[in-house]
Tab-separated table of C-alpha atoms in Angstrom:
chain	number	residue	atom	x	y	z
A	1	UNK	CA	0.000	0.000	0.000
A	2	UNK	CA	1.304	3.427	-0.926
A	3	UNK	CA	0.868	5.853	1.969
A	4	UNK	CA	0.097	9.436	0.943
A	5	UNK	CA	1.055	11.311	4.096
A	6	UNK	CA	-1.313	14.092	5.010
A	7	UNK	CA	-0.134	16.983	7.160
A	8	UNK	CA	-2.237	19.925	8.333
A	9	UNK	CA	-2.441	22.016	5.161
A	10	UNK	CA	-1.610	19.304	2.624
A	11	UNK	CA	-3.968	19.734	-0.314
A	12	UNK	CA	-2.772	17.447	-3.118
A	13	UNK	CA	-3.212	14.244	-1.129
A	14	UNK	CA	-6.525	13.283	-2.761
A	15	UNK	CA	-5.121	14.008	-6.224
A	16	UNK	CA	-2.154	11.762	-5.494
A	17	UNK	CA	-4.375	8.893	-4.318
A	18	UNK	CA	-6.640	9.289	-7.341
A	19	UNK	CA	-3.714	9.357	-9.780
A	20	UNK	CA	-2.065	6.297	-8.203
A	21	UNK	CA	-5.358	4.365	-8.227
A	22	UNK	CA	-5.853	5.267	-11.879
A	23	UNK	CA	-2.529	3.532	-12.535
A	24	UNK	CA	-3.621	0.436	-10.619
A	25	UNK	CA	-1.857	1.024	-7.305
A	26	UNK	CA	-3.412	0.735	-3.888
A	27	UNK	CA	-2.974	4.078	-2.167
A	28	UNK	CA	-4.359	5.608	1.016
A	29	UNK	CA	-4.230	8.918	2.733
A	30	UNK	CA	-2.455	8.599	6.078
A	31	UNK	CA	-2.758	11.328	8.715
A	32	UNK	CA	0.753	12.103	9.948
A	33	UNK	CA	-0.142	11.615	13.621
A	34	UNK	CA	-1.350	8.071	12.940
A	35	UNK	CA	2.050	6.821	11.735
A	36	UNK	CA	2.683	4.600	8.721
A	37	UNK	CA	0.479	1.485	8.414
A	38	UNK	CA	2.303	-1.851	8.678
A	39	UNK	CA	1.754	-2.675	5.000
A	40	UNK	CA	3.317	0.582	3.717
A	41	UNK	CA	5.531	-0.196	0.729
A	42	UNK	CA	5.583	3.232	-0.883
A	43	UNK	CA	5.338	6.807	0.432
A	44	UNK	CA	4.164	10.052	-1.154
A	45	UNK	CA	4.779	13.409	0.505
A	46	UNK	CA	2.076	15.401	-1.295
A	47	UNK	CA	1.825	19.059	-2.232
A	48	UNK	CA	0.062	21.764	-0.288
A	49	UNK	CA	0.898	24.358	2.302
A	50	UNK	CA	1.638	22.339	5.411
A	51	UNK	CA	1.459	24.489	8.541
A	52	UNK	CA	0.868	27.570	6.431
A	53	UNK	CA	4.498	27.515	5.261
A	54	UNK	CA	5.412	28.926	8.700
A	55	UNK	CA	9.135	29.490	9.195
A	56	UNK	CA	9.948	28.037	5.755
A	57	UNK	CA	7.889	25.888	3.404
A	58	UNK	CA	8.080	22.321	4.709
A	59	UNK	CA	10.061	23.198	7.856
A	60	UNK	CA	7.315	22.304	10.313
A	61	UNK	CA	6.180	19.083	8.632
A	62	UNK	CA	9.837	18.013	8.501
A	63	UNK	CA	9.779	17.942	12.328
A	64	UNK	CA	6.691	15.724	12.536
A	65	UNK	CA	7.365	12.415	14.350
A	66	UNK	CA	6.220	10.458	11.266
A	67	UNK	CA	9.386	11.623	9.496
A	68	UNK	CA	11.551	9.285	11.614
A	69	UNK	CA	9.314	6.429	10.473
A	70	UNK	CA	9.567	7.598	6.860
A	71	UNK	CA	13.372	7.749	7.106
A	72	UNK	CA	13.468	4.254	8.493
A	73	UNK	CA	11.351	2.970	5.576
A	74	UNK	CA	13.442	5.003	3.142
A	75	UNK	CA	16.643	3.379	4.401
A	76	UNK	CA	15.143	-0.030	3.690
A	77	UNK	CA	14.534	1.009	0.090
A	78	UNK	CA	10.822	1.795	0.304
A	79	UNK	CA	10.213	4.294	-2.532
A	80	UNK	CA	9.569	7.865	-1.340
A	81	UNK	CA	8.328	10.586	-3.691
A	82	UNK	CA	7.991	14.222	-2.563
A	83	UNK	CA	5.970	16.565	-4.762
A	84	UNK	CA	5.988	20.374	-4.415
A	85	UNK	CA	5.433	20.962	-0.674
A	86	UNK	CA	6.483	17.330	-0.323
A	87	UNK	CA	9.756	18.241	-2.043
A	88	UNK	CA	10.227	21.120	0.394
A	89	UNK	CA	9.553	18.723	3.285
A	90	UNK	CA	12.037	16.266	1.761
A	91	UNK	CA	14.825	18.827	1.616
A	92	UNK	CA	13.984	20.367	5.008
A	93	UNK	CA	14.169	16.932	6.615
A	94	UNK	CA	17.434	16.070	4.893
A	95	UNK	CA	15.975	13.213	2.813
A	96	UNK	CA	17.237	15.007	-0.286
A	97	UNK	CA	19.983	17.610	-0.837
A	98	UNK	CA	19.627	21.372	-1.267
A	99	UNK	CA	16.757	23.704	-0.381
A	100	UNK	CA	13.670	25.052	-2.135
A	101	UNK	CA	13.181	28.738	-1.401
A	102	UNK	CA	11.415	31.879	-2.641
A	103	UNK	CA	11.042	32.105	-6.428
A	104	UNK	CA	13.396	34.535	-8.137
A	105	UNK	CA	10.552	36.912	-9.010
A	106	UNK	CA	8.972	36.564	-5.555
A	107	UNK	CA	5.781	35.433	-7.262
A	108	UNK	CA	3.617	32.358	-7.105
A	109	UNK	CA	4.212	30.580	-10.441
A	110	UNK	CA	1.303	28.514	-11.750
A	111	UNK	CA	1.890	27.232	-15.288
A	112	UNK	CA	2.954	24.301	-17.437
A	113	UNK	CA	6.670	23.744	-17.763
A	114	UNK	CA	8.932	21.515	-19.800
A	115	UNK	CA	11.407	19.267	-18.082
A	116	UNK	CA	14.390	17.401	-19.456
A	117	UNK	CA	15.028	13.935	-18.090
A	118	UNK	CA	18.612	14.094	-16.827
A	119	UNK	CA	18.931	10.584	-15.502
A	120	UNK	CA	16.678	7.959	-17.099
A	121	UNK	CA	18.039	5.118	-15.019
A	122	UNK	CA	15.949	5.586	-11.895
A	123	UNK	CA	12.581	4.067	-10.988
A	124	UNK	CA	10.986	7.499	-11.542
A	125	UNK	CA	12.375	8.083	-15.018
A	126	UNK	CA	12.943	4.648	-16.531
A	127	UNK	CA	9.867	5.029	-18.739
A	128	UNK	CA	11.437	8.007	-20.483
A	129	UNK	CA	14.430	8.238	-22.787
A	130	UNK	CA	17.540	9.970	-21.480
A	131	UNK	CA	17.153	13.643	-22.455
A	132	UNK	CA	13.419	13.299	-23.199
A	133	UNK	CA	11.320	16.441	-22.774
A	134	UNK	CA	8.174	16.056	-20.693
A	135	UNK	CA	5.527	18.554	-19.635
A	136	UNK	CA	4.092	18.970	-16.136
A	137	UNK	CA	2.295	21.724	-14.246
A	138	UNK	CA	3.953	23.720	-11.470
A	139	UNK	CA	2.222	25.720	-8.738
A	140	UNK	CA	4.579	27.130	-6.139
A	141	UNK	CA	5.949	30.291	-4.559
A	142	UNK	CA	9.030	28.662	-3.058
A	143	UNK	CA	10.507	26.375	-5.670
A	144	UNK	CA	13.874	27.946	-6.375
A	145	UNK	CA	16.408	25.200	-5.866
A	146	UNK	CA	19.450	26.388	-3.945
A	147	UNK	CA	22.520	24.374	-3.070
A	148	UNK	CA	26.128	25.113	-2.185
A	149	UNK	CA	28.706	24.912	-4.992
A	150	UNK	CA	30.426	21.885	-3.467
A	151	UNK	CA	27.205	19.957	-3.027
A	152	UNK	CA	26.084	20.851	-6.535
A	153	UNK	CA	29.318	19.379	-7.862
A	154	UNK	CA	28.685	16.197	-5.860
A	155	UNK	CA	25.096	16.101	-7.107
A	156	UNK	CA	26.254	16.265	-10.698
A	157	UNK	CA	29.141	13.844	-10.224
A	158	UNK	CA	26.814	11.277	-8.654
A	159	UNK	CA	24.056	11.774	-11.221
A	160	UNK	CA	21.492	12.857	-8.604
A	161	UNK	CA	19.733	15.422	-10.814
A	162	UNK	CA	16.458	13.979	-12.139
A	163	UNK	CA	14.854	16.856	-14.062
A	164	UNK	CA	15.856	20.315	-15.284
A	165	UNK	CA	13.559	23.045	-16.574
A	166	UNK	CA	13.993	23.409	-20.328
A	167	UNK	CA	12.303	24.842	-23.418
A	168	UNK	CA	10.030	22.648	-25.594
A	169	UNK	CA	13.092	21.533	-27.575
A	170	UNK	CA	15.014	20.419	-24.526
A	171	UNK	CA	17.358	23.395	-24.286
A	172	UNK	CA	18.118	24.280	-20.681
A	173	UNK	CA	17.927	28.083	-20.753
A	174	UNK	CA	17.366	30.949	-18.316
A	175	UNK	CA	14.123	31.742	-20.131
A	176	UNK	CA	12.805	28.256	-19.418
A	177	UNK	CA	13.649	28.519	-15.716
A	178	UNK	CA	10.383	29.526	-14.020
A	179	UNK	CA	11.775	30.271	-10.559
A	180	UNK	CA	15.516	30.927	-10.778
A	181	UNK	CA	16.526	27.436	-9.657
A	182	UNK	CA	20.257	26.765	-9.558
A	183	UNK	CA	21.215	24.977	-12.778
A	184	UNK	CA	17.478	24.848	-13.710
A	185	UNK	CA	17.077	21.937	-11.307
A	186	UNK	CA	13.456	20.853	-10.826
A	187	UNK	CA	13.924	17.491	-9.123
A	188	UNK	CA	16.667	15.524	-7.383
A	189	UNK	CA	17.322	12.105	-5.917
A	190	UNK	CA	18.209	11.371	-2.302
A	191	UNK	CA	20.917	8.927	-1.254
A	192	UNK	CA	18.979	6.104	-2.906
A	193	UNK	CA	17.466	6.059	-6.369
A	194	UNK	CA	14.200	5.111	-4.683
A	195	UNK	CA	13.996	8.535	-3.008
A	196	UNK	CA	13.100	11.507	-5.189
A	197	UNK	CA	11.596	14.978	-4.882
A	198	UNK	CA	10.391	17.407	-7.530
A	199	UNK	CA	8.536	20.725	-7.590
A	200	UNK	CA	6.278	19.958	-10.625
A	201	UNK	CA	3.125	17.889	-10.078
A	202	UNK	CA	3.071	14.456	-11.776
A	203	UNK	CA	-0.258	13.624	-10.113
A	204	UNK	CA	-1.876	16.542	-11.937
A	205	UNK	CA	-0.770	15.174	-15.305
A	206	UNK	CA	-1.813	11.557	-14.943
A	207	UNK	CA	-5.585	11.210	-15.363
A	208	UNK	CA	-6.527	10.812	-19.056
A	209	UNK	CA	-9.728	12.754	-18.293
A	210	UNK	CA	-7.624	15.879	-17.843
A	211	UNK	CA	-6.251	15.793	-21.319
A	212	UNK	CA	-5.094	19.394	-21.263
A	213	UNK	CA	-2.492	18.590	-18.616
A	214	UNK	CA	-1.135	15.602	-20.527
A	215	UNK	CA	-0.204	12.290	-18.972
A	216	UNK	CA	3.567	12.591	-18.573
A	217	UNK	CA	3.131	12.287	-14.826
A	218	UNK	CA	2.249	8.614	-15.228
A	219	UNK	CA	5.820	7.621	-16.003
A	220	UNK	CA	7.039	9.214	-12.784
A	221	UNK	CA	4.344	7.679	-10.573
A	222	UNK	CA	5.077	4.277	-12.092
A	223	UNK	CA	8.316	4.497	-10.119
A	224	UNK	CA	6.239	2.788	-7.455
A	225	UNK	CA	6.004	-0.338	-9.609
A	226	UNK	CA	9.586	-1.095	-8.610
A	227	UNK	CA	8.830	-1.303	-4.928
A	228	UNK	CA	9.772	-4.569	-3.357
A	229	UNK	CA	7.923	-6.516	-0.739
A	230	UNK	CA	8.758	-5.003	2.606
A	231	UNK	CA	10.278	-7.498	4.982
A	232	UNK	CA	9.846	-6.444	8.591
B	1	UNK	CA	19.059	28.642	36.938
B	2	UNK	CA	19.076	32.088	35.391
B	3	UNK	CA	16.470	33.589	33.104
B	4	UNK	CA	17.800	34.626	29.698
B	5	UNK	CA	16.453	36.078	26.510
B	6	UNK	CA	18.191	34.804	23.414
B	7	UNK	CA	17.925	36.697	20.172
B	8	UNK	CA	18.506	34.639	17.039
B	9	UNK	CA	18.964	36.516	13.788
B	10	UNK	CA	18.703	34.382	10.656
B	11	UNK	CA	20.001	35.829	7.397
B	12	UNK	CA	20.462	34.496	3.903
B	13	UNK	CA	24.067	33.568	3.232
B	14	UNK	CA	26.073	36.072	1.277
B	15	UNK	CA	25.397	35.509	-2.412
B	16	UNK	CA	22.003	33.809	-1.986
B	17	UNK	CA	19.360	35.738	-3.890
B	18	UNK	CA	16.764	37.490	-1.701
B	19	UNK	CA	13.721	38.193	-3.920
B	20	UNK	CA	11.665	39.627	-1.062
B	21	UNK	CA	14.371	42.148	-0.207
B	22	UNK	CA	14.692	43.080	-3.886
B	23	UNK	CA	10.955	43.603	-4.198
B	24	UNK	CA	10.892	45.687	-1.007
B	25	UNK	CA	13.798	47.769	-2.248
B	26	UNK	CA	11.973	48.438	-5.521
B	27	UNK	CA	8.880	49.522	-3.579
B	28	UNK	CA	10.964	51.943	-1.494
B	29	UNK	CA	12.495	53.259	-4.731
B	30	UNK	CA	8.997	53.904	-6.029
B	31	UNK	CA	8.177	55.834	-2.842
B	32	UNK	CA	11.059	58.131	-3.700
B	33	UNK	CA	13.649	56.911	-1.189
B	34	UNK	CA	17.215	56.584	-2.319
B	35	UNK	CA	18.955	53.486	-1.053
B	36	UNK	CA	21.868	51.448	-2.302
B	37	UNK	CA	20.923	48.093	-0.782
B	38	UNK	CA	18.374	46.374	1.401
B	39	UNK	CA	18.768	43.057	3.184
B	40	UNK	CA	16.137	41.151	5.095
B	41	UNK	CA	16.511	38.941	8.152
B	42	UNK	CA	14.286	36.984	10.500
B	43	UNK	CA	14.646	37.519	14.219
B	44	UNK	CA	13.443	35.243	17.013
B	45	UNK	CA	13.399	36.139	20.704
B	46	UNK	CA	13.486	33.145	22.976
B	47	UNK	CA	12.999	33.281	26.730
B	48	UNK	CA	14.615	30.366	28.523
B	49	UNK	CA	16.218	29.340	31.766
B	50	UNK	CA	19.723	27.879	31.879
B	51	UNK	CA	22.509	27.321	34.422
B	52	UNK	CA	24.856	29.715	32.584
B	53	UNK	CA	25.121	31.998	29.547
B	54	UNK	CA	27.243	29.326	27.872
B	55	UNK	CA	24.577	26.658	28.373
B	56	UNK	CA	21.858	29.008	27.132
B	57	UNK	CA	23.910	29.726	24.039
B	58	UNK	CA	24.474	26.035	23.490
B	59	UNK	CA	20.749	25.262	23.628
B	60	UNK	CA	19.737	28.123	21.376
B	61	UNK	CA	22.465	27.311	18.880
B	62	UNK	CA	21.042	23.818	18.618
B	63	UNK	CA	17.555	25.289	18.046
B	64	UNK	CA	18.942	27.395	15.223
B	65	UNK	CA	20.826	24.457	13.693
B	66	UNK	CA	17.890	22.093	13.843
B	67	UNK	CA	14.973	24.335	12.970
B	68	UNK	CA	15.245	28.127	12.887
B	69	UNK	CA	17.850	28.269	10.113
B	70	UNK	CA	18.355	26.123	7.039
B	71	UNK	CA	22.131	25.610	6.772
B	72	UNK	CA	21.943	25.359	2.969
B	73	UNK	CA	20.887	28.987	2.605
B	74	UNK	CA	21.191	30.668	6.011
B	75	UNK	CA	23.743	32.051	8.436
B	76	UNK	CA	22.625	33.016	11.918
B	77	UNK	CA	23.857	34.738	15.029
B	78	UNK	CA	22.829	34.259	18.643
B	79	UNK	CA	22.868	36.955	21.315
B	80	UNK	CA	22.160	36.122	24.936
B	81	UNK	CA	21.127	38.547	27.637
B	82	UNK	CA	19.939	38.070	31.206
B	83	UNK	CA	16.299	38.760	31.684
């Protein structure tokens, strides 16, 4: 069962469950205070505005006791996907490197973006070709990826960058960077390939009934197909 | 135990873009003020009891490391005074 962890102020949890069910997965919303159910074999940190973005987006949720449980699952290779606010929670809790902070233009950006697949050898990207251009919606005010020079070098050297903002032809340009992210980075991996965060919303581009948004999100969510049986 | 007030000031690291400060600076420009730079910072005042100034500083530093500041983008400073 894929646990979609709901914090106070999460608001993409239902969308995530619906998108995963559309793809044939069993998914449930799990209130953070209730802890992870015993049969959890996948985890989504959904989008939203947990705790009103107090202090910094994701900072409060990152301190929730369920995060220790999530880390423990993550270490055993249970796939963890953080989307938007879930990405901010992922970086605030140290699951993934860097930080997501205020957009360059200090504006909430709500639009469709193009992303280039930078590493097609992860569960989240295996359904795409290396360098493929996909389209997903973004909706965030604090999505500018920041990281120190040294850690960026390590990120690149270890192939931890999943997606970069690009133009429709796959060129990574300043013009295609919606929020001023360092190196146009839109999504990164954690220590394991099974742990990933991204600012764009795959769950909003998954249902065929929402044709306008496309269905490129499906390939990312299918990362959960590679989850293994959890042995306690 | 002594009562202290700790003041934690959290700033963006030098070189990290501060869009809110830029926007605020532009607004001040529009109001006709002349300024060459504007930086923003968050400040927290924490009342606590500790056996010594050193211990109070130690505790508050840990608060800043673990929650108040994000080490990827922030520097911070801690000031302690007796209350």
